[in-house]
PDB file of C-alpha atoms in Angstrom:
ATOM      1  CA  ALA F   1       6.562   4.393  29.034  1.00 75.00           C
ATOM      2  CA  GLN F   2       2.983   3.921  26.964  1.00 81.00           C
ATOM      3  CA  THR F   3       2.986   1.025  24.322  1.00 90.00           C
ATOM      4  CA  VAL F   4       0.487   0.390  21.776  1.00 95.00           C
ATOM      5  CA  THR F   5      -0.677  -3.170  21.222  1.00 96.00           C
ATOM      6  CA  GLN F   6      -2.236  -4.956  18.341  1.00 96.00           C
ATOM      7  CA  SER F   7      -3.291  -8.493  18.626  1.00 95.00           C
ATOM      8  CA  GLN F   8      -3.875  -9.396  14.931  1.00 95.00           C
ATOM      9  CA  PRO F   9      -0.831  -9.140  12.804  1.00 94.00           C
ATOM     10  CA  GLU F  10      -4.248  -9.758   9.882  1.00 96.00           C
ATOM     11  CA  MET F  11      -7.355 -10.162   8.894  1.00 96.00           C
ATOM     12  CA  SER F  12      -9.036 -11.029   5.772  1.00 97.00           C
ATOM     13  CA  VAL F  13     -13.595  -9.825   5.465  1.00 97.00           C
ATOM     14  CA  GLN F  14     -15.337 -10.564   2.546  1.00 97.00           C
ATOM     15  CA  GLU F  15     -17.072  -7.456   1.285  1.00 97.00           C
ATOM     16  CA  ALA F  16     -19.144  -5.269   2.719  1.00 97.00           C
ATOM     17  CA  GLU F  17     -19.057  -7.605   6.387  1.00 97.00           C
ATOM     18  CA  THR F  18     -18.072  -5.313   9.402  1.00 97.00           C
ATOM     19  CA  VAL F  19     -14.486  -5.832  10.885  1.00 98.00           C
ATOM     20  CA  THR F  20     -13.376  -5.182  13.960  1.00 98.00           C
ATOM     21  CA  LEU F  21      -9.688  -4.872  14.666  1.00 98.00           C
ATOM     22  CA  SER F  22      -8.757  -4.649  18.087  1.00 98.00           C
ATOM     23  CA  CYS F  23      -5.949  -2.189  19.982  1.00 98.00           C
ATOM     24  CA  THR F  24      -4.590  -2.196  23.845  1.00 98.00           C
ATOM     25  CA  TYR F  25      -2.642   0.286  25.414  1.00 97.00           C
ATOM     26  CA  ASP F  26      -0.511   0.651  28.528  1.00 95.00           C
ATOM     27  CA  THR F  27      -0.338   4.473  30.333  1.00 92.00           C
ATOM     28  CA  SER F  28      -0.916   6.011  32.957  1.00 90.00           C
ATOM     29  CA  GLU F  29      -1.626   9.840  31.494  1.00 87.00           C
ATOM     30  CA  ASN F  30      -5.297  10.461  32.414  1.00 87.00           C
ATOM     31  CA  ASN F  31      -5.546  13.084  29.391  1.00 87.00           C
ATOM     32  CA  TYR F  32      -4.976  11.492  25.923  1.00 90.00           C
ATOM     33  CA  TYR F  33      -5.291  11.354  22.480  1.00 91.00           C
ATOM     34  CA  LEU F  34      -6.187   7.773  20.052  1.00 94.00           C
ATOM     35  CA  PHE F  35      -6.489   7.838  16.252  1.00 95.00           C
ATOM     36  CA  TRP F  36      -6.398   5.087  13.586  1.00 97.00           C
ATOM     37  CA  TYR F  37      -4.551   5.432  10.807  1.00 96.00           C
ATOM     38  CA  LYS F  38      -4.489   3.333   7.126  1.00 96.00           C
ATOM     39  CA  GLN F  39      -1.585   2.352   5.516  1.00 93.00           C
ATOM     40  CA  PRO F  40      -3.028   1.575   1.243  1.00 93.00           C
ATOM     41  CA  PRO F  41      -0.841   0.143  -1.004  1.00 88.00           C
ATOM     42  CA  SER F  42       0.212   3.509  -2.190  1.00 87.00           C
ATOM     43  CA  ARG F  43       1.939   3.027   1.779  1.00 87.00           C
ATOM     44  CA  GLN F  44       0.333   6.824   2.518  1.00 89.00           C
ATOM     45  CA  MET F  45      -0.712   7.146   5.693  1.00 92.00           C
ATOM     46  CA  ILE F  46      -4.105   8.711   5.479  1.00 93.00           C
ATOM     47  CA  LEU F  47      -6.011   9.164   9.265  1.00 94.00           C
ATOM     48  CA  VAL F  48      -9.202   7.398   9.592  1.00 96.00           C
ATOM     49  CA  ILE F  49     -10.737   8.354  13.340  1.00 96.00           C
ATOM     50  CA  ARG F  50      -9.283   9.947  16.513  1.00 94.00           C
ATOM     51  CA  GLN F  51     -11.054  10.238  19.774  1.00 94.00           C
ATOM     52  CA  GLU F  52     -10.036  11.973  22.970  1.00 91.00           C
ATOM     53  CA  ALA F  53      -9.691   9.933  26.382  1.00 91.00           C
ATOM     54  CA  TYR F  54     -12.050  12.440  27.870  1.00 89.00           C
ATOM     55  CA  LYS F  55     -14.994  12.386  25.580  1.00 89.00           C
ATOM     56  CA  GLN F  56     -17.109   9.224  26.424  1.00 86.00           C
ATOM     57  CA  GLN F  57     -18.395   9.671  24.044  1.00 93.00           C
ATOM     58  CA  ASN F  58     -17.245   7.379  20.809  1.00 95.00           C
ATOM     59  CA  ALA F  59     -16.375   8.286  17.431  1.00 94.00           C
ATOM     60  CA  THR F  60     -17.609   7.927  13.746  1.00 95.00           C
ATOM     61  CA  GLU F  61     -16.624   8.750  10.825  1.00 93.00           C
ATOM     62  CA  ASN F  62     -19.477   7.503   7.859  1.00 95.00           C
ATOM     63  CA  ARG F  63     -18.669   3.830   7.977  1.00 97.00           C
ATOM     64  CA  PHE F  64     -15.875   4.186  10.890  1.00 97.00           C
ATOM     65  CA  SER F  65     -16.068   4.060  14.682  1.00 97.00           C
ATOM     66  CA  VAL F  66     -14.780   3.514  17.736  1.00 97.00           C
ATOM     67  CA  ASN F  67     -15.469   1.266  21.098  1.00 97.00           C
ATOM     68  CA  PHE F  68     -12.859   3.254  23.094  1.00 97.00           C
ATOM     69  CA  GLN F  69     -13.708   1.858  26.676  1.00 96.00           C
ATOM     70  CA  LYS F  70     -11.471   3.574  28.747  1.00 94.00           C
ATOM     71  CA  ALA F  71     -11.328   1.909  31.969  1.00 94.00           C
ATOM     72  CA  ALA F  72     -10.067  -1.491  30.110  1.00 96.00           C
ATOM     73  CA  LYS F  73      -7.786   0.382  28.000  1.00 96.00           C
ATOM     74  CA  SER F  74      -8.714  -0.835  25.165  1.00 97.00           C
ATOM     75  CA  PHE F  75     -10.131   1.320  22.201  1.00 97.00           C
ATOM     76  CA  SER F  76     -10.392  -0.706  18.657  1.00 98.00           C
ATOM     77  CA  LEU F  77     -12.316  -0.022  15.151  1.00 98.00           C
ATOM     78  CA  LYS F  78     -15.407  -1.208  13.751  1.00 98.00           C
ATOM     79  CA  ILE F  79     -15.855  -1.196   9.709  1.00 98.00           C
ATOM     80  CA  SER F  80     -19.286  -0.919   9.015  1.00 97.00           C
ATOM     81  CA  ASP F  81     -19.869  -2.414   4.565  1.00 97.00           C
ATOM     82  CA  SER F  82     -15.922  -3.500   3.714  1.00 97.00           C
ATOM     83  CA  GLN F  83     -14.957  -2.333   0.497  1.00 97.00           C
ATOM     84  CA  LEU F  84     -12.321  -3.257  -1.314  1.00 97.00           C
ATOM     85  CA  GLY F  85     -10.830   0.348  -0.756  1.00 96.00           C
ATOM     86  CA  ASP F  86     -10.238  -0.970   2.914  1.00 97.00           C
ATOM     87  CA  THR F  87      -8.006  -3.197   1.927  1.00 97.00           C
ATOM     88  CA  ALA F  88      -3.920  -1.601   3.831  1.00 96.00           C
ATOM     89  CA  MET F  89      -2.140  -2.003   7.460  1.00 95.00           C
ATOM     90  CA  TYR F  90      -4.493  -0.291   9.744  1.00 97.00           C
ATOM     91  CA  PHE F  91      -2.568   1.432  12.628  1.00 96.00           C
ATOM     92  CA  CYS F  92      -3.200   2.177  16.349  1.00 97.00           C
ATOM     93  CA  ALA F  93      -2.174   4.786  17.917  1.00 94.00           C
ATOM     94  CA  PHE F  94      -1.062   7.194  21.167  1.00 93.00           C
ATOM     95  CA  MET F  95      -0.582  10.378  22.166  1.00 89.00           C
ATOM     96  CA  LYS F  96      -0.474  11.967  25.811  1.00 82.00           C
ATOM     97  CA  HIS F  97      -1.860  15.486  26.152  1.00 73.00           C
ATOM     98  CA  GLY F  98      -0.328  18.355  26.451  1.00 66.00           C
ATOM     99  CA  GLY F  99       4.092  18.654  26.859  1.00 61.00           C
ATOM    100  CA  ARG F 100       7.125  19.381  25.046  1.00 60.00           C
ATOM    101  CA  ASP F 101       7.316  15.443  24.625  1.00 60.00           C
ATOM    102  CA  ASP F 102       3.999  14.342  22.250  1.00 68.00           C
ATOM    103  CA  LYS F 103       5.373  12.185  20.032  1.00 77.00           C
ATOM    104  CA  ILE F 104       2.954   9.516  18.617  1.00 85.00           C
ATOM    105  CA  ILE F 105       3.276   6.019  19.362  1.00 89.00           C
ATOM    106  CA  PHE F 106       1.982   3.781  16.878  1.00 91.00           C
ATOM    107  CA  GLY F 107       0.967  -0.368  16.888  1.00 93.00           C
ATOM    108  CA  LYS F 108       2.890  -2.277  15.036  1.00 92.00           C
ATOM    109  CA  GLY F 109      -0.336  -2.993  12.972  1.00 94.00           C
ATOM    110  CA  THR F 110      -3.099  -5.104  11.075  1.00 96.00           C
ATOM    111  CA  ARG F 111      -3.494  -5.834   7.646  1.00 95.00           C
ATOM    112  CA  LEU F 112      -6.290  -5.965   7.155  1.00 97.00           C
ATOM    113  CA  HIS F 113      -7.206  -7.731   3.376  1.00 97.00           C
ATOM    114  CA  ILE F 114     -11.354  -7.456   2.444  1.00 97.00           C
ATOM    115  CA  LEU F 115     -12.235  -9.975  -0.315  1.00 97.00           C
ATOM    116  CA  PRO F 116     -14.719  -9.922  -3.286  1.00 95.00           C
TER     117      PRO F 116
ATOM    118  CA  ASN Z   1      -1.128  23.065  -0.227  1.00 68.00           C
ATOM    119  CA  ALA Z   2       1.347  20.657  -1.094  1.00 78.00           C
ATOM    120  CA  GLY Z   3       0.882  19.637   2.048  1.00 92.00           C
ATOM    121  CA  VAL Z   4       4.149  16.976   3.520  1.00 95.00           C
ATOM    122  CA  THR Z   5       6.680  16.505   0.181  1.00 96.00           C
ATOM    123  CA  GLN Z   6       9.752  14.425   0.139  1.00 97.00           C
ATOM    124  CA  THR Z   7      12.389  13.716  -1.792  1.00 96.00           C
ATOM    125  CA  PRO Z   8      13.125  11.022  -3.105  1.00 96.00           C
ATOM    126  CA  LYS Z   9      11.038   8.526  -3.694  1.00 94.00           C
ATOM    127  CA  PHE Z  10      13.517   6.074  -3.634  1.00 95.00           C
ATOM    128  CA  ARG Z  11      16.906   5.914  -3.285  1.00 96.00           C
ATOM    129  CA  ILE Z  12      20.106   3.059  -3.412  1.00 97.00           C
ATOM    130  CA  LEU Z  13      22.947   3.099  -1.273  1.00 96.00           C
ATOM    131  CA  LYS Z  14      26.325   1.956  -1.284  1.00 97.00           C
ATOM    132  CA  ILE Z  15      27.039   0.507   2.068  1.00 97.00           C
ATOM    133  CA  GLY Z  16      29.384   3.785   3.757  1.00 96.00           C
ATOM    134  CA  GLN Z  17      27.784   6.182   1.689  1.00 97.00           C
ATOM    135  CA  SER Z  18      26.195   9.282   2.958  1.00 96.00           C
ATOM    136  CA  MET Z  19      22.943  11.107   1.722  1.00 96.00           C
ATOM    137  CA  THR Z  20      20.243  13.130   3.140  1.00 97.00           C
ATOM    138  CA  LEU Z  21      16.522  12.790   3.316  1.00 98.00           C
ATOM    139  CA  GLN Z  22      14.094  15.872   2.719  1.00 98.00           C
ATOM    140  CA  CYS Z  23      10.899  16.249   4.026  1.00 98.00           C
ATOM    141  CA  THR Z  24       8.774  19.465   3.164  1.00 97.00           C
ATOM    142  CA  GLN Z  25       5.459  21.146   4.113  1.00 97.00           C
ATOM    143  CA  ASP Z  26       3.708  24.508   3.517  1.00 95.00           C
ATOM    144  CA  MET Z  27       0.986  24.373   6.423  1.00 93.00           C
ATOM    145  CA  ASN Z  28       3.042  26.148   9.029  1.00 93.00           C
ATOM    146  CA  HIS Z  29       2.914  23.317  11.042  1.00 93.00           C
ATOM    147  CA  ASN Z  30       5.483  24.024  14.596  1.00 91.00           C
ATOM    148  CA  TYR Z  31       5.923  20.298  14.717  1.00 92.00           C
ATOM    149  CA  MET Z  32       7.490  17.952  12.162  1.00 95.00           C
ATOM    150  CA  TYR Z  33       8.892  13.495  12.670  1.00 95.00           C
ATOM    151  CA  TRP Z  34      10.979  11.915  10.952  1.00 97.00           C
ATOM    152  CA  TYR Z  35      10.271   7.748  11.138  1.00 96.00           C
ATOM    153  CA  ARG Z  36      11.292   4.780  10.317  1.00 96.00           C
ATOM    154  CA  GLN Z  37       9.313   1.767   8.835  1.00 93.00           C
ATOM    155  CA  ASP Z  38      10.657  -1.521   9.569  1.00 91.00           C
ATOM    156  CA  PRO Z  39       8.858  -4.125   6.371  1.00 83.00           C
ATOM    157  CA  GLY Z  40       5.955  -5.472   8.219  1.00 78.00           C
ATOM    158  CA  MET Z  41       6.261  -3.803  11.064  1.00 82.00           C
ATOM    159  CA  GLY Z  42       4.553  -0.462  12.424  1.00 85.00           C
ATOM    160  CA  LEU Z  43       6.573   2.913  12.293  1.00 91.00           C
ATOM    161  CA  LYS Z  44       9.374   4.164  15.276  1.00 92.00           C
ATOM    162  CA  LEU Z  45      10.527   7.901  15.411  1.00 92.00           C
ATOM    163  CA  ILE Z  46      13.960   8.898  14.885  1.00 95.00           C
ATOM    164  CA  TYR Z  47      13.766  12.495  15.461  1.00 95.00           C
ATOM    165  CA  TYR Z  48      11.413  15.252  16.450  1.00 94.00           C
ATOM    166  CA  SER Z  49      11.107  18.573  16.413  1.00 93.00           C
ATOM    167  CA  VAL Z  50       8.590  21.537  18.294  1.00 90.00           C
ATOM    168  CA  GLY Z  51      10.150  24.368  16.187  1.00 91.00           C
ATOM    169  CA  ALA Z  52      12.755  25.948  14.454  1.00 93.00           C
ATOM    170  CA  GLY Z  53      16.272  25.504  16.418  1.00 94.00           C
ATOM    171  CA  ILE Z  54      14.913  22.576  18.454  1.00 93.00           C
ATOM    172  CA  THR Z  55      15.388  18.648  17.692  1.00 95.00           C
ATOM    173  CA  ASP Z  56      14.935  15.959  20.466  1.00 93.00           C
ATOM    174  CA  LYS Z  57      16.109  12.360  19.545  1.00 93.00           C
ATOM    175  CA  GLY Z  58      13.113   9.972  19.500  1.00 91.00           C
ATOM    176  CA  GLU Z  59      12.998   5.465  19.929  1.00 88.00           C
ATOM    177  CA  VAL Z  60      15.949   5.189  17.629  1.00 94.00           C
ATOM    178  CA  PRO Z  61      18.144   7.826  16.577  1.00 96.00           C
ATOM    179  CA  ASN Z  62      21.695   6.327  15.995  1.00 96.00           C
ATOM    180  CA  GLY Z  63      22.979   7.149  12.583  1.00 95.00           C
ATOM    181  CA  TYR Z  64      20.618   9.396  11.756  1.00 97.00           C
ATOM    182  CA  ASN Z  65      21.091  13.258  12.531  1.00 97.00           C
ATOM    183  CA  VAL Z  66      18.018  16.815  11.726  1.00 97.00           C
ATOM    184  CA  SER Z  67      18.622  19.596  11.853  1.00 96.00           C
ATOM    185  CA  ARG Z  68      15.697  22.458  11.398  1.00 97.00           C
ATOM    186  CA  SER Z  69      17.013  25.994  10.682  1.00 96.00           C
ATOM    187  CA  THR Z  70      13.599  26.588   9.482  1.00 96.00           C
ATOM    188  CA  THR Z  71       9.704  25.910  10.046  1.00 96.00           C
ATOM    189  CA  GLU Z  72       9.149  24.610   6.503  1.00 97.00           C
ATOM    190  CA  ASP Z  73      12.348  22.227   6.800  1.00 97.00           C
ATOM    191  CA  PHE Z  74      13.889  18.851   8.242  1.00 98.00           C
ATOM    192  CA  PRO Z  75      16.184  17.226   6.806  1.00 98.00           C
ATOM    193  CA  LEU Z  76      16.759  13.503   7.904  1.00 98.00           C
ATOM    194  CA  ARG Z  77      21.141  13.232   7.312  1.00 97.00           C
ATOM    195  CA  LEU Z  78      22.342   9.469   7.062  1.00 96.00           C
ATOM    196  CA  GLU Z  79      26.122   9.211   7.558  1.00 89.00           C
ATOM    197  CA  LEU Z  80      27.891   6.112   6.929  1.00 93.00           C
ATOM    198  CA  ALA Z  81      24.907   3.817   5.206  1.00 95.00           C
ATOM    199  CA  ALA Z  82      24.798   0.394   7.018  1.00 96.00           C
ATOM    200  CA  PRO Z  83      21.618  -2.541   6.070  1.00 96.00           C
ATOM    201  CA  SER Z  84      20.343  -2.098   9.473  1.00 95.00           C
ATOM    202  CA  GLN Z  85      18.904   1.553   8.140  1.00 96.00           C
ATOM    203  CA  THR Z  86      17.124  -0.242   4.792  1.00 96.00           C
ATOM    204  CA  SER Z  87      13.319   0.766   5.597  1.00 96.00           C
ATOM    205  CA  VAL Z  88      11.286   3.416   4.176  1.00 96.00           C
ATOM    206  CA  TYR Z  89      10.684   6.798   5.426  1.00 97.00           C
ATOM    207  CA  PHE Z  90       8.345   8.678   6.686  1.00 97.00           C
ATOM    208  CA  CYS Z  91       8.258  12.791   7.529  1.00 97.00           C
ATOM    209  CA  ALA Z  92       5.594  13.764   9.548  1.00 95.00           C
ATOM    210  CA  SER Z  93       3.566  17.705  10.152  1.00 94.00           C
ATOM    211  CA  ARG Z  94       1.065  18.985  13.185  1.00 91.00           C
ATOM    212  CA  PRO Z  95      -0.196  21.428  14.399  1.00 88.00           C
ATOM    213  CA  GLY Z  96       1.081  22.903  17.638  1.00 79.00           C
ATOM    214  CA  GLY Z  97      -1.505  23.007  20.252  1.00 74.00           C
ATOM    215  CA  VAL Z  98      -2.755  19.495  22.012  1.00 68.00           C
ATOM    216  CA  GLY Z  99      -4.743  16.282  19.398  1.00 68.00           C
ATOM    217  CA  TYR Z 100      -3.681  17.508  16.924  1.00 79.00           C
ATOM    218  CA  GLU Z 101      -3.489  14.701  14.390  1.00 82.00           C
ATOM    219  CA  GLN Z 102       0.543  14.171  12.464  1.00 89.00           C
ATOM    220  CA  TYR Z 103       0.350  14.513   8.353  1.00 92.00           C
ATOM    221  CA  PHE Z 104       2.834  12.103   6.652  1.00 94.00           C
ATOM    222  CA  GLY Z 105       4.216  12.540   3.478  1.00 95.00           C
ATOM    223  CA  PRO Z 106       4.349   9.925   1.071  1.00 93.00           C
ATOM    224  CA  GLY Z 107       7.786   8.185   1.971  1.00 95.00           C
ATOM    225  CA  THR Z 108      11.414   7.484   1.031  1.00 96.00           C
ATOM    226  CA  ARG Z 109      11.808   4.030   0.169  1.00 95.00           C
ATOM    227  CA  LEU Z 110      16.034   3.534   0.733  1.00 97.00           C
ATOM    228  CA  THR Z 111      18.124   0.308   0.186  1.00 96.00           C
ATOM    229  CA  VAL Z 112      21.646  -0.083   1.106  1.00 96.00           C
ATOM    230  CA  THR Z 113      23.399  -2.715  -0.292  1.00 95.00           C
TER     231      THR Z 113
END
């Protein structure tokens, strides 16, 4: 069974700094997808970024980028020029490729505080 | 498009009562999911559906039931509510095919006392 581990329960950084959130996963699959979701205080789950395992190039979305290390099964999220609005819970998630059993497995989350 | 909608937003139940959490999506997504999120924790999958008439158990299905009679609706039924079911419940949906992310509803906060 797949597992997703986020080793940092909580982090705080100053506004405008860069922060990296860690995520490791365990799977025997070769093709899969990885996601980072953001959950602000409003509770709404928002997709931040996604990565296809078959792509070597790291995904980027504006100030958000990932460092995907497939051999190490590591998928960290880097937030550059952090903003107060980035304060949220961040969840790393895994989904295997294809098949009926394609549910997403979530990590326990990292609570990120951006300090003014 | 409204996306994924959930009702009610909040609910307080007494032990032993029953209720149905409603979830509707207007994106014609085949796949729908129910999660619960306990305080300070991640999401745990309760049930999911890959299309109308098809449902499967997730990680924590005990105490819940679902049905999927239409593509749009995926209600979650709680029978004989227990304090352990106090949680925030999220419904999500996604298109068929591979690699698509899930779209989440705003959640229902349920308290059982």
